[in-house]
Amino acid sequence: MFDLADSYVWDFWFADDGDRYHLFFLYASRALHDPEDRHYRASVGHAVSTDLVSWDRVADALVRGGADDFDALATWTGSTVRREDGTWFLFYTGSRLGDDGRNVQRIGYATSDDLFTWHKNPTNPVLEADGHTYERLATTEWHDEAFRDPWVFADPSGRGWHMYVTARAPRGPLNGSGVVAHATSPDLETWTLQAPVSEPSDKGFGQLEVTQVEEVDGRAVLLFSCMPAQAMGAVRERHPRGAVWAVAADSVLGPFDISTATPLTDDDLYVGRLIQDRDGRWQLLAFRNVGPDGAFVGGITDPMPVGWNGDRLILKQPAAVSA
């Protein structure tokens, strides 16, 4: 497991340079006492490993920007990819407060030659909600302007890049308007918003956090996270403790029928991430969300193997979670 004695650790993502796995993670000091305060004190830490179990922490990747920057409040979750010229791109969420005190989220990136030293793009942000296809503060009763957690991947046919983003449609029920936003790019630098690859639903979710799409053993699957309290009643009735969700699909490009989502974990874990180990096996890691006393735990699990049971992605063995 990856833990920091003095800090809360939660959302995370990986890069693989062929020799080592790189873990990028959000963390904030436990001196805050209230773990909910961590979100507005988040920095992006960095650790490396050869086995996904033992991790060595290295220098942080990113911190929040200045008072006038799009990431003035915090740097939040993202993803890391490598362009054909060898440049690494770390896409991340920039958070700042709007005029009404609610949180506004936009997407930016930083680049690196070695995964260790990162330089923010001076023209950040590169993508934000448009108010028409994707909800903005002026059109929502939701607690924030949700446009975060960019998941970037190469087009399967080699035609540029795709980005999936946690967002909300400006229509549908409050707890069912979460959608997977979609954008495309020819070069990882300029991005164009597209229609979402999922739809709001009365059997859906208020937010689809930290999306990831992969082909696991030849089948496409979308992962996202959402707590039951932020989902529609139909979801809570079927899966009252679901937290990390999986949706099988015909292609990594969707569309994704969110009403078919099934839980991979209960709410003791959150933000599941898939990664292939050196033996080619797919593993899930997640952060430890709540302990037996209901309090936030923090820290990242060891790998847990996954596989298919019919049309459903499942953990092959129960998750071992400790406070």
PDB file of C-alpha atoms in Angstrom:
ATOM      1  CA  MET A   1       0.000   0.000   0.000  1.00  0.00           C
ATOM      2  CA  PHE A   2       1.014   3.608  -0.500  1.00  0.00           C
ATOM      3  CA  ASP A   3       0.511   5.756   2.601  1.00  0.00           C
ATOM      4  CA  LEU A   4       1.884   9.016   3.949  1.00  0.00           C
ATOM      5  CA  ALA A   5       1.879   9.304   7.736  1.00  0.00           C
ATOM      6  CA  ASP A   6       1.494  13.076   7.709  1.00  0.00           C
ATOM      7  CA  SER A   7      -0.869  13.503   4.751  1.00  0.00           C
ATOM      8  CA  TYR A   8      -4.212  12.453   3.390  1.00  0.00           C
ATOM      9  CA  VAL A   9      -3.780  10.671   0.037  1.00  0.00           C
ATOM     10  CA  TRP A  10      -6.692  10.179  -2.338  1.00  0.00           C
ATOM     11  CA  ASP A  11      -7.214  10.470  -6.152  1.00  0.00           C
ATOM     12  CA  PHE A  12      -4.357   9.151  -8.287  1.00  0.00           C
ATOM     13  CA  TRP A  13      -3.281   8.026 -11.751  1.00  0.00           C
ATOM     14  CA  PHE A  14      -0.348   6.263 -13.398  1.00  0.00           C
ATOM     15  CA  ALA A  15       2.281   6.578 -16.090  1.00  0.00           C
ATOM     16  CA  ASP A  16       4.488   3.668 -17.209  1.00  0.00           C
ATOM     17  CA  ASP A  17       7.908   4.430 -18.710  1.00  0.00           C
ATOM     18  CA  GLY A  18       8.608   0.752 -19.456  1.00  0.00           C
ATOM     19  CA  ASP A  19      10.918   0.293 -16.485  1.00  0.00           C
ATOM     20  CA  ARG A  20       8.997   1.878 -13.636  1.00  0.00           C
ATOM     21  CA  TYR A  21       5.433   2.767 -12.801  1.00  0.00           C
ATOM     22  CA  HIS A  22       4.863   6.399 -11.873  1.00  0.00           C
ATOM     23  CA  LEU A  23       2.120   7.209  -9.398  1.00  0.00           C
ATOM     24  CA  PHE A  24       0.728  10.743  -9.385  1.00  0.00           C
ATOM     25  CA  PHE A  25      -1.523  11.383  -6.407  1.00  0.00           C
ATOM     26  CA  LEU A  26      -3.412  14.137  -4.608  1.00  0.00           C
ATOM     27  CA  TYR A  27      -2.365  14.794  -1.050  1.00  0.00           C
ATOM     28  CA  ALA A  28      -2.834  17.350   1.724  1.00  0.00           C
ATOM     29  CA  SER A  29      -1.581  17.641   5.303  1.00  0.00           C
ATOM     30  CA  ARG A  30      -3.387  15.767   8.080  1.00  0.00           C
ATOM     31  CA  ALA A  31      -2.854  18.900  10.176  1.00  0.00           C
ATOM     32  CA  LEU A  32      -6.059  20.120   8.517  1.00  0.00           C
ATOM     33  CA  HIS A  33      -7.864  17.721  10.904  1.00  0.00           C
ATOM     34  CA  ASP A  34     -11.084  17.745   8.875  1.00  0.00           C
ATOM     35  CA  PRO A  35     -10.360  15.537   5.843  1.00  0.00           C
ATOM     36  CA  GLU A  36     -12.996  17.358   3.786  1.00  0.00           C
ATOM     37  CA  ASP A  37     -10.731  20.411   3.830  1.00  0.00           C
ATOM     38  CA  ARG A  38      -8.120  18.457   1.852  1.00  0.00           C
ATOM     39  CA  HIS A  39      -9.761  19.225  -1.487  1.00  0.00           C
ATOM     40  CA  TYR A  40      -8.818  22.901  -1.317  1.00  0.00           C
ATOM     41  CA  ARG A  41      -5.243  22.188  -0.197  1.00  0.00           C
ATOM     42  CA  ALA A  42      -4.365  19.539  -2.774  1.00  0.00           C
ATOM     43  CA  SER A  43      -0.971  19.189  -4.437  1.00  0.00           C
ATOM     44  CA  VAL A  44       0.084  16.519  -6.949  1.00  0.00           C
ATOM     45  CA  GLY A  45       2.665  14.184  -5.442  1.00  0.00           C
ATOM     46  CA  HIS A  46       4.788  11.609  -7.264  1.00  0.00           C
ATOM     47  CA  ALA A  47       6.132   8.145  -6.412  1.00  0.00           C
ATOM     48  CA  VAL A  48       7.759   5.336  -8.427  1.00  0.00           C
ATOM     49  CA  SER A  49       7.644   1.539  -8.243  1.00  0.00           C
ATOM     50  CA  THR A  50       8.687  -1.572 -10.151  1.00  0.00           C
ATOM     51  CA  ASP A  51       5.894  -3.805  -8.798  1.00  0.00           C
ATOM     52  CA  LEU A  52       2.870  -1.576  -7.975  1.00  0.00           C
ATOM     53  CA  VAL A  53       3.298  -2.534  -4.300  1.00  0.00           C
ATOM     54  CA  SER A  54       6.458  -0.879  -2.948  1.00  0.00           C
ATOM     55  CA  TRP A  55       6.651   2.829  -3.737  1.00  0.00           C
ATOM     56  CA  ASP A  56       9.425   5.403  -3.385  1.00  0.00           C
ATOM     57  CA  ARG A  57       8.264   8.982  -3.067  1.00  0.00           C
ATOM     58  CA  VAL A  58      10.079  11.570  -5.195  1.00  0.00           C
ATOM     59  CA  ALA A  59       9.686  15.338  -5.661  1.00  0.00           C
ATOM     60  CA  ASP A  60       6.147  16.642  -6.167  1.00  0.00           C
ATOM     61  CA  ALA A  61       4.872  17.096  -9.705  1.00  0.00           C
ATOM     62  CA  LEU A  62       2.588  20.159  -9.398  1.00  0.00           C
ATOM     63  CA  VAL A  63       1.311  22.766  -6.961  1.00  0.00           C
ATOM     64  CA  ARG A  64      -1.455  25.313  -7.319  1.00  0.00           C
ATOM     65  CA  GLY A  65      -0.898  28.499  -9.263  1.00  0.00           C
ATOM     66  CA  GLY A  66      -1.015  32.185  -8.369  1.00  0.00           C
ATOM     67  CA  ALA A  67      -4.059  34.230  -7.419  1.00  0.00           C
ATOM     68  CA  ASP A  68      -4.994  35.010 -11.030  1.00  0.00           C
ATOM     69  CA  ASP A  69      -4.443  31.510 -12.414  1.00  0.00           C
ATOM     70  CA  PHE A  70      -7.077  28.950 -13.350  1.00  0.00           C
ATOM     71  CA  ASP A  71      -5.613  26.620 -10.698  1.00  0.00           C
ATOM     72  CA  ALA A  72      -5.417  29.235  -7.955  1.00  0.00           C
ATOM     73  CA  LEU A  73      -7.308  27.084  -5.439  1.00  0.00           C
ATOM     74  CA  ALA A  74      -5.907  23.611  -6.114  1.00  0.00           C
ATOM     75  CA  THR A  75      -4.536  21.180  -8.678  1.00  0.00           C
ATOM     76  CA  TRP A  76      -6.798  18.162  -9.004  1.00  0.00           C
ATOM     77  CA  THR A  77      -6.980  14.835 -10.761  1.00  0.00           C
ATOM     78  CA  GLY A  78      -5.733  14.112 -14.275  1.00  0.00           C
ATOM     79  CA  SER A  79      -3.876  11.653 -16.490  1.00  0.00           C
ATOM     80  CA  THR A  80      -0.479  11.325 -18.160  1.00  0.00           C
ATOM     81  CA  VAL A  81       0.351  10.333 -21.749  1.00  0.00           C
ATOM     82  CA  ARG A  82       3.405  10.431 -23.997  1.00  0.00           C
ATOM     83  CA  ARG A  83       3.396  12.058 -27.421  1.00  0.00           C
ATOM     84  CA  GLU A  84       5.204  10.512 -30.393  1.00  0.00           C
ATOM     85  CA  ASP A  85       8.102  12.978 -30.010  1.00  0.00           C
ATOM     86  CA  GLY A  86       8.790  11.686 -26.491  1.00  0.00           C
ATOM     87  CA  THR A  87       7.186  14.592 -24.599  1.00  0.00           C
ATOM     88  CA  TRP A  88       5.112  13.604 -21.574  1.00  0.00           C
ATOM     89  CA  PHE A  89       1.846  15.494 -21.031  1.00  0.00           C
ATOM     90  CA  LEU A  90       0.226  15.639 -17.599  1.00  0.00           C
ATOM     91  CA  PHE A  91      -3.368  16.812 -17.936  1.00  0.00           C
ATOM     92  CA  TYR A  92      -4.950  18.022 -14.715  1.00  0.00           C
ATOM     93  CA  THR A  93      -7.874  19.907 -13.231  1.00  0.00           C
ATOM     94  CA  GLY A  94      -7.405  23.524 -12.225  1.00  0.00           C
ATOM     95  CA  SER A  95      -9.764  24.663  -9.489  1.00  0.00           C
ATOM     96  CA  ARG A  96     -10.697  28.197  -8.409  1.00  0.00           C
ATOM     97  CA  LEU A  97     -13.711  29.841  -6.788  1.00  0.00           C
ATOM     98  CA  GLY A  98     -16.331  31.613  -8.873  1.00  0.00           C
ATOM     99  CA  ASP A  99     -18.043  34.880  -7.939  1.00  0.00           C
ATOM    100  CA  ASP A 100     -20.699  33.028  -5.944  1.00  0.00           C
ATOM    101  CA  GLY A 101     -18.137  31.030  -3.955  1.00  0.00           C
ATOM    102  CA  ARG A 102     -18.733  27.775  -5.799  1.00  0.00           C
ATOM    103  CA  ASN A 103     -15.891  25.852  -7.323  1.00  0.00           C
ATOM    104  CA  VAL A 104     -15.114  26.226 -11.039  1.00  0.00           C
ATOM    105  CA  GLN A 105     -13.055  23.525 -12.746  1.00  0.00           C
ATOM    106  CA  ARG A 106     -11.131  23.720 -16.016  1.00  0.00           C
ATOM    107  CA  ILE A 107      -8.533  21.577 -17.752  1.00  0.00           C
ATOM    108  CA  GLY A 108      -4.866  22.406 -18.283  1.00  0.00           C
ATOM    109  CA  TYR A 109      -1.645  20.529 -18.820  1.00  0.00           C
ATOM    110  CA  ALA A 110       2.050  20.452 -17.980  1.00  0.00           C
ATOM    111  CA  THR A 111       4.871  18.856 -19.980  1.00  0.00           C
ATOM    112  CA  SER A 112       8.056  16.979 -19.123  1.00  0.00           C
ATOM    113  CA  ASP A 113      10.944  15.205 -20.800  1.00  0.00           C
ATOM    114  CA  ASP A 114      11.498  12.741 -17.946  1.00  0.00           C
ATOM    115  CA  LEU A 115       8.273  12.524 -15.840  1.00  0.00           C
ATOM    116  CA  PHE A 116      10.045  14.256 -12.937  1.00  0.00           C
ATOM    117  CA  THR A 117      10.309  17.956 -13.832  1.00  0.00           C
ATOM    118  CA  TRP A 118       7.063  19.500 -15.059  1.00  0.00           C
ATOM    119  CA  HIS A 119       6.338  22.844 -16.714  1.00  0.00           C
ATOM    120  CA  LYS A 120       2.787  24.186 -16.837  1.00  0.00           C
ATOM    121  CA  ASN A 121       1.480  25.326 -20.206  1.00  0.00           C
ATOM    122  CA  PRO A 122       1.533  29.155 -20.032  1.00  0.00           C
ATOM    123  CA  THR A 123      -1.755  29.401 -21.935  1.00  0.00           C
ATOM    124  CA  ASN A 124      -3.751  27.171 -19.547  1.00  0.00           C
ATOM    125  CA  PRO A 125      -6.596  26.388 -19.384  1.00  0.00           C
ATOM    126  CA  VAL A 126      -7.074  24.519 -22.659  1.00  0.00           C
ATOM    127  CA  LEU A 127     -10.637  23.310 -22.117  1.00  0.00           C
ATOM    128  CA  GLU A 128     -13.713  24.284 -20.099  1.00  0.00           C
ATOM    129  CA  ALA A 129     -17.480  23.765 -20.003  1.00  0.00           C
ATOM    130  CA  ASP A 130     -19.359  25.718 -22.661  1.00  0.00           C
ATOM    131  CA  GLY A 131     -22.724  26.252 -20.936  1.00  0.00           C
ATOM    132  CA  HIS A 132     -24.628  24.612 -23.797  1.00  0.00           C
ATOM    133  CA  THR A 133     -23.475  21.010 -24.087  1.00  0.00           C
ATOM    134  CA  TYR A 134     -21.996  21.038 -20.585  1.00  0.00           C
ATOM    135  CA  GLU A 135     -23.420  22.762 -17.516  1.00  0.00           C
ATOM    136  CA  ARG A 136     -21.910  25.920 -16.021  1.00  0.00           C
ATOM    137  CA  LEU A 137     -22.579  27.676 -12.707  1.00  0.00           C
ATOM    138  CA  ALA A 138     -25.171  30.006 -14.229  1.00  0.00           C
ATOM    139  CA  THR A 139     -27.373  27.072 -15.227  1.00  0.00           C
ATOM    140  CA  THR A 140     -27.063  24.670 -12.291  1.00  0.00           C
ATOM    141  CA  GLU A 141     -28.141  24.054  -8.713  1.00  0.00           C
ATOM    142  CA  TRP A 142     -25.252  21.598  -8.372  1.00  0.00           C
ATOM    143  CA  HIS A 143     -22.601  22.445  -5.797  1.00  0.00           C
ATOM    144  CA  ASP A 144     -19.894  23.240  -8.387  1.00  0.00           C
ATOM    145  CA  GLU A 145     -19.145  23.742 -12.066  1.00  0.00           C
ATOM    146  CA  ALA A 146     -18.107  20.160 -12.745  1.00  0.00           C
ATOM    147  CA  PHE A 147     -15.510  19.884 -15.488  1.00  0.00           C
ATOM    148  CA  ARG A 148     -12.604  17.852 -14.162  1.00  0.00           C
ATOM    149  CA  ASP A 149     -10.603  14.603 -14.068  1.00  0.00           C
ATOM    150  CA  PRO A 150      -9.373  14.527 -17.696  1.00  0.00           C
ATOM    151  CA  TRP A 151      -8.630  11.037 -19.018  1.00  0.00           C
ATOM    152  CA  VAL A 152      -6.581  11.316 -22.226  1.00  0.00           C
ATOM    153  CA  PHE A 153      -5.839   8.452 -24.630  1.00  0.00           C
ATOM    154  CA  ALA A 154      -4.714   7.933 -28.199  1.00  0.00           C
ATOM    155  CA  ASP A 155      -7.305   7.326 -30.891  1.00  0.00           C
ATOM    156  CA  PRO A 156      -7.398   3.573 -31.604  1.00  0.00           C
ATOM    157  CA  SER A 157      -6.955   4.198 -35.339  1.00  0.00           C
ATOM    158  CA  GLY A 158      -4.074   6.619 -34.836  1.00  0.00           C
ATOM    159  CA  ARG A 159      -6.034   9.800 -35.632  1.00  0.00           C
ATOM    160  CA  GLY A 160      -5.092  12.096 -32.775  1.00  0.00           C
ATOM    161  CA  TRP A 161      -6.245  12.012 -29.175  1.00  0.00           C
ATOM    162  CA  HIS A 162      -9.395  11.827 -27.069  1.00  0.00           C
ATOM    163  CA  MET A 163     -10.193  13.257 -23.663  1.00  0.00           C
ATOM    164  CA  TYR A 164     -12.995  12.183 -21.341  1.00  0.00           C
ATOM    165  CA  VAL A 165     -14.011  14.605 -18.589  1.00  0.00           C
ATOM    166  CA  THR A 166     -16.275  14.485 -15.540  1.00  0.00           C
ATOM    167  CA  ALA A 167     -19.092  16.892 -16.455  1.00  0.00           C
ATOM    168  CA  ARG A 168     -22.831  17.490 -16.263  1.00  0.00           C
ATOM    169  CA  ALA A 169     -25.453  18.036 -18.928  1.00  0.00           C
ATOM    170  CA  PRO A 170     -27.686  21.145 -18.612  1.00  0.00           C
ATOM    171  CA  ARG A 171     -30.752  18.910 -18.568  1.00  0.00           C
ATOM    172  CA  GLY A 172     -32.067  15.902 -16.693  1.00  0.00           C
ATOM    173  CA  PRO A 173     -32.626  15.245 -12.966  1.00  0.00           C
ATOM    174  CA  LEU A 174     -30.158  16.794 -10.517  1.00  0.00           C
ATOM    175  CA  ASN A 175     -28.711  13.426  -9.450  1.00  0.00           C
ATOM    176  CA  GLY A 176     -28.884  11.974 -12.945  1.00  0.00           C
ATOM    177  CA  SER A 177     -27.262  14.674 -15.096  1.00  0.00           C
ATOM    178  CA  GLY A 178     -23.684  13.458 -14.820  1.00  0.00           C
ATOM    179  CA  VAL A 179     -22.151  12.675 -18.221  1.00  0.00           C
ATOM    180  CA  VAL A 180     -18.811  11.744 -19.722  1.00  0.00           C
ATOM    181  CA  ALA A 181     -17.736  14.834 -21.647  1.00  0.00           C
ATOM    182  CA  HIS A 182     -15.662  14.306 -24.779  1.00  0.00           C
ATOM    183  CA  ALA A 183     -13.025  16.401 -26.541  1.00  0.00           C
ATOM    184  CA  THR A 184     -10.576  15.696 -29.360  1.00  0.00           C
ATOM    185  CA  SER A 185      -7.131  16.955 -30.337  1.00  0.00           C
ATOM    186  CA  PRO A 186      -4.684  16.405 -33.195  1.00  0.00           C
ATOM    187  CA  ASP A 187      -1.603  17.210 -31.098  1.00  0.00           C
ATOM    188  CA  LEU A 188      -2.480  17.211 -27.332  1.00  0.00           C
ATOM    189  CA  GLU A 189      -2.191  21.011 -27.313  1.00  0.00           C
ATOM    190  CA  THR A 190      -5.418  22.271 -28.916  1.00  0.00           C
ATOM    191  CA  TRP A 191      -8.737  20.718 -27.918  1.00  0.00           C
ATOM    192  CA  THR A 192     -12.273  20.825 -29.350  1.00  0.00           C
ATOM    193  CA  LEU A 193     -15.369  19.960 -27.340  1.00  0.00           C
ATOM    194  CA  GLN A 194     -17.590  17.209 -28.733  1.00  0.00           C
ATOM    195  CA  ALA A 195     -20.930  15.744 -27.721  1.00  0.00           C
ATOM    196  CA  PRO A 196     -20.843  13.574 -24.578  1.00  0.00           C
ATOM    197  CA  VAL A 197     -20.347   9.825 -24.914  1.00  0.00           C
ATOM    198  CA  SER A 198     -23.063   9.147 -22.330  1.00  0.00           C
ATOM    199  CA  GLU A 199     -26.484  10.612 -21.594  1.00  0.00           C
ATOM    200  CA  PRO A 200     -28.217  11.909 -18.450  1.00  0.00           C
ATOM    201  CA  SER A 201     -30.713   9.415 -17.067  1.00  0.00           C
ATOM    202  CA  ASP A 202     -33.284   8.793 -14.337  1.00  0.00           C
ATOM    203  CA  LYS A 203     -31.172   5.680 -13.668  1.00  0.00           C
ATOM    204  CA  GLY A 204     -27.934   7.635 -13.654  1.00  0.00           C
ATOM    205  CA  PHE A 205     -25.555   9.617 -11.488  1.00  0.00           C
ATOM    206  CA  GLY A 206     -25.024  13.225 -10.491  1.00  0.00           C
ATOM    207  CA  GLN A 207     -21.338  12.952 -11.314  1.00  0.00           C
ATOM    208  CA  LEU A 208     -19.122  10.378 -12.985  1.00  0.00           C
ATOM    209  CA  GLU A 209     -15.811  11.082 -11.282  1.00  0.00           C
ATOM    210  CA  VAL A 210     -12.329  10.076 -12.417  1.00  0.00           C
ATOM    211  CA  THR A 211     -13.280   8.233 -15.596  1.00  0.00           C
ATOM    212  CA  GLN A 212     -10.955   5.752 -17.267  1.00  0.00           C
ATOM    213  CA  VAL A 213     -11.466   3.643 -20.365  1.00  0.00           C
ATOM    214  CA  GLU A 214      -9.482   0.521 -21.276  1.00  0.00           C
ATOM    215  CA  GLU A 215      -9.684  -2.726 -23.186  1.00  0.00           C
ATOM    216  CA  VAL A 216      -9.483  -5.438 -20.553  1.00  0.00           C
ATOM    217  CA  ASP A 217      -8.894  -8.886 -22.022  1.00  0.00           C
ATOM    218  CA  GLY A 218     -10.231  -7.713 -25.375  1.00  0.00           C
ATOM    219  CA  ARG A 219     -13.351  -5.929 -24.084  1.00  0.00           C
ATOM    220  CA  ALA A 220     -13.858  -2.194 -23.659  1.00  0.00           C
ATOM    221  CA  VAL A 221     -14.827  -0.944 -20.218  1.00  0.00           C
ATOM    222  CA  LEU A 222     -15.453   2.493 -18.703  1.00  0.00           C
ATOM    223  CA  LEU A 223     -14.678   3.044 -15.028  1.00  0.00           C
ATOM    224  CA  PHE A 224     -15.983   5.933 -12.933  1.00  0.00           C
ATOM    225  CA  SER A 225     -16.695   6.687  -9.291  1.00  0.00           C
ATOM    226  CA  CYS A 226     -19.788   8.078  -7.585  1.00  0.00           C
ATOM    227  CA  MET A 227     -21.121   7.752  -4.046  1.00  0.00           C
ATOM    228  CA  PRO A 228     -24.708   6.469  -3.689  1.00  0.00           C
ATOM    229  CA  ALA A 229     -25.930   9.749  -2.167  1.00  0.00           C
ATOM    230  CA  GLN A 230     -25.123  11.497  -5.461  1.00  0.00           C
ATOM    231  CA  ALA A 231     -26.954   8.962  -7.632  1.00  0.00           C
ATOM    232  CA  MET A 232     -30.587   8.471  -8.565  1.00  0.00           C
ATOM    233  CA  GLY A 233     -32.861   6.445  -6.316  1.00  0.00           C
ATOM    234  CA  ALA A 234     -32.964   3.563  -8.795  1.00  0.00           C
ATOM    235  CA  VAL A 235     -29.181   3.216  -8.449  1.00  0.00           C
ATOM    236  CA  ARG A 236     -29.267   3.324  -4.645  1.00  0.00           C
ATOM    237  CA  GLU A 237     -31.985   0.684  -4.529  1.00  0.00           C
ATOM    238  CA  ARG A 238     -29.960  -1.751  -6.660  1.00  0.00           C
ATOM    239  CA  HIS A 239     -26.538  -1.026  -5.188  1.00  0.00           C
ATOM    240  CA  PRO A 240     -26.798   0.882  -1.883  1.00  0.00           C
ATOM    241  CA  ARG A 241     -23.024   0.923  -1.265  1.00  0.00           C
ATOM    242  CA  GLY A 242     -21.596   1.039  -4.794  1.00  0.00           C
ATOM    243  CA  ALA A 243     -18.731   3.502  -5.282  1.00  0.00           C
ATOM    244  CA  VAL A 244     -16.395   2.432  -8.130  1.00  0.00           C
ATOM    245  CA  TRP A 245     -18.482   1.514 -11.177  1.00  0.00           C
ATOM    246  CA  ALA A 246     -17.847  -0.289 -14.474  1.00  0.00           C
ATOM    247  CA  VAL A 247     -19.725  -0.092 -17.787  1.00  0.00           C
ATOM    248  CA  ALA A 248     -19.018  -2.621 -20.547  1.00  0.00           C
ATOM    249  CA  ALA A 249     -19.056  -1.209 -24.096  1.00  0.00           C
ATOM    250  CA  ASP A 250     -18.362  -2.176 -27.685  1.00  0.00           C
ATOM    251  CA  SER A 251     -15.562   0.380 -28.050  1.00  0.00           C
ATOM    252  CA  VAL A 252     -13.386   2.662 -25.936  1.00  0.00           C
ATOM    253  CA  LEU A 253     -14.988   5.467 -27.963  1.00  0.00           C
ATOM    254  CA  GLY A 254     -18.425   4.604 -26.576  1.00  0.00           C
ATOM    255  CA  PRO A 255     -21.245   5.278 -26.421  1.00  0.00           C
ATOM    256  CA  PHE A 256     -21.627   4.199 -22.794  1.00  0.00           C
ATOM    257  CA  ASP A 257     -24.997   3.220 -21.326  1.00  0.00           C
ATOM    258  CA  ILE A 258     -24.529   4.456 -17.758  1.00  0.00           C
ATOM    259  CA  SER A 259     -27.784   2.802 -16.630  1.00  0.00           C
ATOM    260  CA  THR A 260     -26.001  -0.564 -16.966  1.00  0.00           C
ATOM    261  CA  ALA A 261     -23.187   0.378 -14.557  1.00  0.00           C
ATOM    262  CA  THR A 262     -22.346  -2.222 -11.932  1.00  0.00           C
ATOM    263  CA  PRO A 263     -20.176  -1.694  -8.838  1.00  0.00           C
ATOM    264  CA  LEU A 264     -16.613  -2.981  -8.612  1.00  0.00           C
ATOM    265  CA  THR A 265     -16.267  -1.891  -4.985  1.00  0.00           C
ATOM    266  CA  ASP A 266     -18.306  -0.731  -2.018  1.00  0.00           C
ATOM    267  CA  ASP A 267     -17.803   2.738  -0.547  1.00  0.00           C
ATOM    268  CA  ASP A 268     -14.858   1.654   1.594  1.00  0.00           C
ATOM    269  CA  LEU A 269     -12.841   2.210  -1.610  1.00  0.00           C
ATOM    270  CA  TYR A 270     -13.028   5.041  -4.132  1.00  0.00           C
ATOM    271  CA  VAL A 271     -11.414   6.133  -7.433  1.00  0.00           C
ATOM    272  CA  GLY A 272     -10.524   2.764  -8.927  1.00  0.00           C
ATOM    273  CA  ARG A 273      -7.714   2.766 -11.509  1.00  0.00           C
ATOM    274  CA  LEU A 274      -6.910  -0.049 -13.915  1.00  0.00           C
ATOM    275  CA  ILE A 275      -3.332  -0.856 -14.921  1.00  0.00           C
ATOM    276  CA  GLN A 276      -1.576  -3.796 -16.581  1.00  0.00           C
ATOM    277  CA  ASP A 277       1.263  -5.352 -14.618  1.00  0.00           C
ATOM    278  CA  ARG A 278       4.468  -6.666 -16.189  1.00  0.00           C
ATOM    279  CA  ASP A 279       2.846 -10.095 -16.692  1.00  0.00           C
ATOM    280  CA  GLY A 280       0.017  -8.539 -18.709  1.00  0.00           C
ATOM    281  CA  ARG A 281      -2.595  -9.002 -15.992  1.00  0.00           C
ATOM    282  CA  TRP A 282      -5.099  -6.244 -15.334  1.00  0.00           C
ATOM    283  CA  GLN A 283      -5.124  -4.916 -11.796  1.00  0.00           C
ATOM    284  CA  LEU A 284      -7.287  -2.418  -9.927  1.00  0.00           C
ATOM    285  CA  LEU A 285      -5.958  -0.031  -7.300  1.00  0.00           C
ATOM    286  CA  ALA A 286      -8.150   2.399  -5.329  1.00  0.00           C
ATOM    287  CA  PHE A 287      -7.838   4.757  -2.424  1.00  0.00           C
ATOM    288  CA  ARG A 288      -9.121   3.751   0.998  1.00  0.00           C
ATOM    289  CA  ASN A 289     -12.156   5.907   1.562  1.00  0.00           C
ATOM    290  CA  VAL A 290     -13.766   5.052   4.907  1.00  0.00           C
ATOM    291  CA  GLY A 291     -12.793   2.725   7.740  1.00  0.00           C
ATOM    292  CA  PRO A 292     -15.016   0.676  10.067  1.00  0.00           C
ATOM    293  CA  ASP A 293     -15.771   3.808  12.101  1.00  0.00           C
ATOM    294  CA  GLY A 294     -16.979   5.679   9.017  1.00  0.00           C
ATOM    295  CA  ALA A 295     -14.066   8.136   9.082  1.00  0.00           C
ATOM    296  CA  PHE A 296     -11.955   8.977   6.043  1.00  0.00           C
ATOM    297  CA  VAL A 297      -8.801   6.857   5.785  1.00  0.00           C
ATOM    298  CA  GLY A 298      -6.700   7.881   2.764  1.00  0.00           C
ATOM    299  CA  GLY A 299      -3.864   5.948   1.149  1.00  0.00           C
ATOM    300  CA  ILE A 300      -3.797   3.648  -1.871  1.00  0.00           C
ATOM    301  CA  THR A 301      -4.378  -0.111  -1.894  1.00  0.00           C
ATOM    302  CA  ASP A 302      -2.190  -2.848  -3.282  1.00  0.00           C
ATOM    303  CA  PRO A 303      -3.159  -4.202  -6.729  1.00  0.00           C
ATOM    304  CA  MET A 304      -6.314  -6.310  -6.963  1.00  0.00           C
ATOM    305  CA  PRO A 305      -6.794  -8.546 -10.038  1.00  0.00           C
ATOM    306  CA  VAL A 306      -9.914  -8.043 -12.155  1.00  0.00           C
ATOM    307  CA  GLY A 307     -11.660 -10.134 -14.806  1.00  0.00           C
ATOM    308  CA  TRP A 308     -14.942 -10.624 -16.599  1.00  0.00           C
ATOM    309  CA  ASN A 309     -17.954 -12.505 -15.268  1.00  0.00           C
ATOM    310  CA  GLY A 310     -20.199 -12.466 -18.317  1.00  0.00           C
ATOM    311  CA  ASP A 311     -20.749  -8.785 -19.176  1.00  0.00           C
ATOM    312  CA  ARG A 312     -19.630  -7.607 -15.754  1.00  0.00           C
ATOM    313  CA  LEU A 313     -16.100  -6.625 -14.716  1.00  0.00           C
ATOM    314  CA  ILE A 314     -15.408  -7.885 -11.180  1.00  0.00           C
ATOM    315  CA  LEU A 315     -12.619  -8.162  -8.640  1.00  0.00           C
ATOM    316  CA  LYS A 316     -11.244 -11.707  -8.726  1.00  0.00           C
ATOM    317  CA  GLN A 317     -10.635 -11.626  -4.987  1.00  0.00           C
ATOM    318  CA  PRO A 318     -12.065  -9.468  -2.187  1.00  0.00           C
ATOM    319  CA  ALA A 319     -10.282  -6.213  -1.515  1.00  0.00           C
ATOM    320  CA  ALA A 320      -8.170  -6.171   1.630  1.00  0.00           C
ATOM    321  CA  VAL A 321      -8.862  -2.800   3.262  1.00  0.00           C
ATOM    322  CA  SER A 322      -7.431  -1.658   6.566  1.00  0.00           C
ATOM    323  CA  ALA A 323      -7.675   1.619   8.432  1.00  0.00           C
TER     324      ALA A 323
END
